[in-house]
XYZ file of N, CA, C and O in Angstrom:
364
model
N -126.964 -6.588 179.067
C -126.120 -6.691 177.904
C -126.839 -6.201 176.653
O -126.246 -5.617 175.790
N -128.133 -6.433 176.561
C -128.837 -6.067 175.342
C -129.167 -4.579 175.358
O -129.482 -4.014 176.405
N -129.090 -3.917 174.208
C -129.376 -2.481 174.163
C -130.876 -2.204 174.177
O -131.684 -3.067 173.873
N -131.229 -0.977 174.514
C -132.595 -0.495 174.394
C -132.758 -0.027 172.949
O -131.933 0.731 172.443
N -133.803 -0.486 172.261
C -133.998 -0.155 170.850
C -135.203 0.750 170.673
O -136.228 0.565 171.320
N -135.080 1.712 169.754
C -136.173 2.621 169.440
C -136.208 2.803 167.932
O -135.313 3.447 167.370
N -137.193 2.198 167.255
C -137.291 2.275 165.788
C -138.197 3.431 165.385
O -139.274 3.611 165.944
N -137.724 4.214 164.393
C -138.497 5.338 163.863
C -138.228 5.456 162.374
O -137.129 5.859 161.978
N -139.196 5.108 161.548
C -139.060 5.249 160.100
C -137.949 4.405 159.524
O -138.009 3.185 159.556
N -136.907 5.051 159.019
C -135.798 4.337 158.380
C -134.581 4.206 159.285
O -133.485 3.917 158.810
N -134.760 4.424 160.589
C -133.615 4.256 161.486
C -134.051 3.648 162.816
O -135.219 3.671 163.177
N -133.076 3.088 163.490
C -133.300 2.558 164.829
C -132.146 3.031 165.705
O -130.999 3.035 165.285
N -132.491 3.507 166.891
C -131.485 3.995 167.832
C -131.239 2.900 168.867
O -132.184 2.377 169.444
N -129.975 2.573 169.082
C -129.582 1.560 170.057
C -128.890 2.272 171.214
O -127.845 2.882 171.025
N -129.500 2.213 172.375
C -128.924 2.859 173.560
C -128.371 1.770 174.472
O -129.105 0.941 174.980
N -127.049 1.781 174.669
C -126.389 0.781 175.498
C -126.426 1.184 176.959
O -126.605 2.362 177.287
N -126.228 0.234 177.845
C -126.231 0.514 179.288
C -125.155 1.515 179.671
O -125.281 2.257 180.636
N -124.059 1.543 178.916
C -122.965 2.471 179.202
C -123.329 3.917 178.878
O -122.610 4.829 179.240
N -124.447 4.112 178.158
C -124.842 5.447 177.736
C -124.531 5.719 176.272
O -124.992 6.710 175.720
N -123.735 4.851 175.661
C -123.438 5.021 174.236
C -124.721 4.900 173.432
O -125.589 4.097 173.763
N -124.819 5.694 172.367
C -125.967 5.630 171.474
C -125.456 5.393 170.064
O -124.554 6.092 169.590
N -126.013 4.390 169.409
C -125.684 4.060 168.028
C -126.956 4.177 167.201
O -128.045 3.881 167.692
N -126.819 4.611 165.959
C -127.966 4.713 165.059
C -127.715 3.865 163.830
O -126.690 4.022 163.155
N -128.645 2.948 163.567
C -128.619 2.161 162.345
C -129.669 2.760 161.424
O -130.831 2.914 161.823
N -129.250 3.167 160.231
C -130.160 3.796 159.277
C -130.029 3.103 157.926
O -128.995 2.503 157.630
N -131.090 3.193 157.127
C -131.036 2.624 155.776
C -131.669 3.595 154.797
O -132.290 4.586 155.191
N -131.508 3.321 153.516
C -131.915 4.250 152.469
C -133.392 4.209 152.104
O -133.824 4.881 151.189
N -134.183 3.414 152.784
C -135.612 3.353 152.494
C -135.976 2.274 151.491
O -137.139 2.089 151.172
N -134.979 1.531 150.996
C -135.225 0.473 150.015
C -135.689 -0.824 150.648
O -135.830 -1.828 149.964
N -135.939 -0.823 151.948
C -136.393 -2.018 152.667
C -137.325 -1.583 153.792
O -137.461 -0.397 154.064
N -137.950 -2.549 154.430
C -138.774 -2.275 155.609
C -137.947 -2.574 156.854
O -137.327 -3.624 156.950
N -137.956 -1.664 157.804
C -137.243 -1.848 159.059
C -138.252 -2.233 160.129
O -139.304 -1.617 160.252
N -137.936 -3.266 160.889
C -138.794 -3.664 162.000
C -137.933 -4.254 163.114
O -136.760 -4.566 162.917
N -138.539 -4.388 164.275
C -137.904 -5.052 165.409
C -138.639 -6.363 165.621
O -139.864 -6.415 165.547
N -137.892 -7.440 165.875
C -138.484 -8.761 166.065
C -137.918 -9.400 167.327
O -136.768 -9.152 167.693
N -138.709 -10.232 167.993
C -138.214 -10.924 169.182
C -137.016 -11.811 168.844
O -136.934 -12.376 167.755
N -136.094 -11.909 169.778
C -134.909 -12.735 169.602
C -134.418 -13.152 170.991
O -135.052 -12.832 171.989
N -133.299 -13.857 171.031
C -132.666 -14.216 172.305
C -131.169 -14.005 172.188
O -130.601 -14.064 171.099
N -130.550 -13.742 173.324
C -129.105 -13.578 173.414
C -128.556 -14.817 174.102
O -129.027 -15.192 175.180
N -127.591 -15.471 173.471
C -126.995 -16.689 174.028
C -125.558 -16.413 174.431
O -124.807 -15.779 173.702
N -125.192 -16.901 175.611
C -123.825 -16.753 176.099
C -123.497 -17.983 176.935
O -124.328 -18.466 177.701
N -122.276 -18.478 176.805
C -121.868 -19.690 177.530
C -122.062 -19.570 179.034
O -122.416 -20.532 179.702
N -121.812 -18.397 179.583
C -121.859 -18.228 181.041
C -123.276 -18.089 181.605
O -123.450 -18.038 182.809
N -124.278 -18.012 180.738
C -125.653 -17.865 181.209
C -126.398 -19.184 181.061
O -126.311 -19.831 180.025
N -127.160 -19.568 182.081
C -127.860 -20.858 182.020
C -129.042 -20.875 181.055
O -129.428 -21.935 180.578
N -129.624 -19.688 180.771
C -130.802 -19.620 179.900
C -130.616 -18.507 178.869
O -129.912 -17.536 179.119
N -131.319 -18.638 177.732
C -131.316 -17.538 176.765
C -131.953 -16.285 177.381
O -132.876 -16.383 178.182
N -131.451 -15.123 177.004
C -131.970 -13.848 177.492
C -132.824 -13.221 176.387
O -132.337 -13.012 175.273
N -134.099 -12.917 176.660
C -134.944 -12.295 175.640
C -134.393 -10.932 175.235
O -133.913 -10.167 176.067
N -134.453 -10.640 173.949
C -134.003 -9.355 173.422
C -134.767 -9.078 172.133
O -135.744 -9.758 171.831
N -134.345 -8.093 171.376
C -134.939 -7.791 170.077
C -133.833 -7.731 169.043
O -132.689 -7.416 169.360
N -134.204 -8.015 167.794
C -133.257 -7.876 166.693
C -133.818 -6.893 165.672
O -135.029 -6.744 165.544
N -132.925 -6.204 164.984
C -133.304 -5.290 163.916
C -133.404 -6.112 162.636
O -132.502 -6.877 162.307
N -134.519 -5.947 161.915
C -134.741 -6.694 160.678
C -134.969 -5.716 159.533
O -135.814 -4.830 159.633
N -134.200 -5.852 158.463
C -134.439 -5.135 157.214
C -134.951 -6.165 156.226
O -134.281 -7.174 155.976
N -136.129 -5.943 155.666
C -136.695 -6.918 154.734
C -137.295 -6.215 153.529
O -137.644 -5.039 153.586
N -137.401 -6.946 152.445
C -137.978 -6.402 151.224
C -137.884 -7.413 150.106
O -137.473 -8.558 150.305
N -138.268 -6.994 148.915
C -138.221 -7.861 147.742
C -137.059 -7.449 146.838
O -136.854 -6.266 146.601
N -136.358 -8.440 146.343
C -135.297 -8.189 145.365
C -135.949 -8.209 143.988
O -136.293 -9.262 143.474
N -136.160 -7.043 143.411
C -136.883 -6.937 142.145
C -135.961 -6.941 140.932
O -136.416 -7.045 139.817
N -134.681 -6.831 141.133
C -133.724 -6.834 140.030
C -132.499 -7.633 140.457
O -132.280 -7.883 141.644
N -131.693 -8.004 139.488
C -130.506 -8.802 139.771
C -129.579 -8.085 140.752
O -129.014 -8.694 141.635
N -129.455 -6.789 140.615
C -128.519 -6.022 141.442
C -129.266 -5.136 142.437
O -128.983 -3.958 142.558
N -130.226 -5.685 143.163
C -130.965 -4.927 144.160
C -130.032 -4.560 145.318
O -129.283 -5.399 145.803
N -130.073 -3.301 145.746
C -129.222 -2.815 146.832
C -130.059 -2.277 147.976
O -131.103 -1.672 147.761
N -129.583 -2.487 149.174
C -130.098 -1.811 150.365
C -128.882 -1.220 151.048
O -127.992 -1.936 151.482
N -128.834 0.080 151.087
C -127.695 0.755 151.726
C -128.054 1.037 153.176
O -129.153 1.499 153.477
N -127.103 0.759 154.089
C -127.336 0.989 155.500
C -126.054 1.475 156.153
O -124.975 1.334 155.610
N -126.191 2.061 157.325
C -125.031 2.526 158.079
C -125.283 2.317 159.567
O -126.427 2.314 160.021
N -124.213 2.140 160.308
C -124.255 2.031 161.765
C -123.246 3.042 162.292
O -122.048 2.907 162.067
N -123.745 4.078 162.974
C -122.906 5.203 163.382
C -123.070 5.467 164.874
O -124.188 5.482 165.392
N -121.948 5.697 165.547
C -121.979 6.065 166.954
C -122.256 7.554 167.076
O -121.721 8.361 166.324
N -123.088 7.914 168.056
C -123.384 9.333 168.257
C -122.234 10.047 168.945
O -122.135 11.259 168.894
N -121.382 9.289 169.654
C -120.245 9.895 170.324
C -120.585 10.621 171.595
O -119.733 11.222 172.220
N -121.870 10.581 172.033
C -122.295 11.311 173.239
C -121.603 10.826 174.510
O -121.300 11.608 175.395
N -121.393 9.516 174.616
C -120.959 8.940 175.890
C -119.455 9.019 176.123
O -118.991 8.699 177.199
N -118.700 9.440 175.143
C -117.258 9.488 175.312
C -116.681 8.084 175.385
O -117.286 7.120 174.961
N -115.510 7.954 175.949
C -114.871 6.651 176.072
C -115.419 5.938 177.297
O -115.375 6.480 178.395
N -115.970 4.741 177.077
C -116.549 3.976 178.189
C -116.385 2.500 177.912
O -116.242 2.092 176.762
N -116.383 1.724 178.971
C -116.374 0.281 178.787
C -117.695 -0.128 178.159
O -118.732 0.461 178.445
N -117.647 -1.138 177.323
C -118.876 -1.646 176.726
C -119.759 -2.236 177.811
O -119.392 -2.308 178.973
N -120.932 -2.669 177.469
C -121.919 -3.164 178.431
C -121.545 -4.522 178.997
O -122.187 -5.515 178.730
N -120.508 -4.552 179.794
C -120.088 -5.797 180.419
C -120.794 -5.946 181.747
O -120.887 -5.003 182.523
N -121.279 -7.145 181.998
C -121.930 -7.421 183.281
C -120.967 -8.184 184.161
O -120.230 -9.030 183.697
N -121.033 -7.925 185.419
C -120.223 -8.694 186.355
C -121.063 -9.714 187.094
O -120.593 -10.365 188.010
N -122.344 -9.850 186.704
C -123.203 -10.878 187.258
C -124.051 -10.449 188.429
O -125.016 -11.112 188.759
N -123.761 -9.316 189.062
C -124.503 -8.965 190.264
C -125.916 -8.487 190.002
O -126.795 -8.673 190.828
N -126.181 -7.855 188.827
C -127.543 -7.421 188.534
C -128.113 -8.182 187.347
O -129.042 -7.732 186.706
N -127.597 -9.353 187.075
C -127.999 -10.175 185.932
C -129.364 -10.795 186.186
O -129.537 -11.549 187.131
N -130.373 -10.488 185.326
C -131.700 -11.039 185.534
C -131.822 -12.501 185.128
O -132.774 -13.161 185.477
N -130.865 -13.013 184.377
C -130.953 -14.390 183.884
C -130.565 -15.401 184.932
O -129.890 -15.168 185.863
């Protein structure tokens, strides 16, 4: 269920099991990093380890902005999202 993440500079590429690729990018006004996290779902007995995208920085003015976007690459065409049917579930 969790995507494969690849962080490079001001963007991170999320590659889903279906083959879809999404890119999260920001304007450079923050630091981008990947941090450990867990995925919780009612049907799973234990949390599943994953990573989360973190944008962090200091707000130096009242109206500090961090601009970001999440865009699909469109490579994979129309596909079902990363749904598991339980047969290859590592949890």
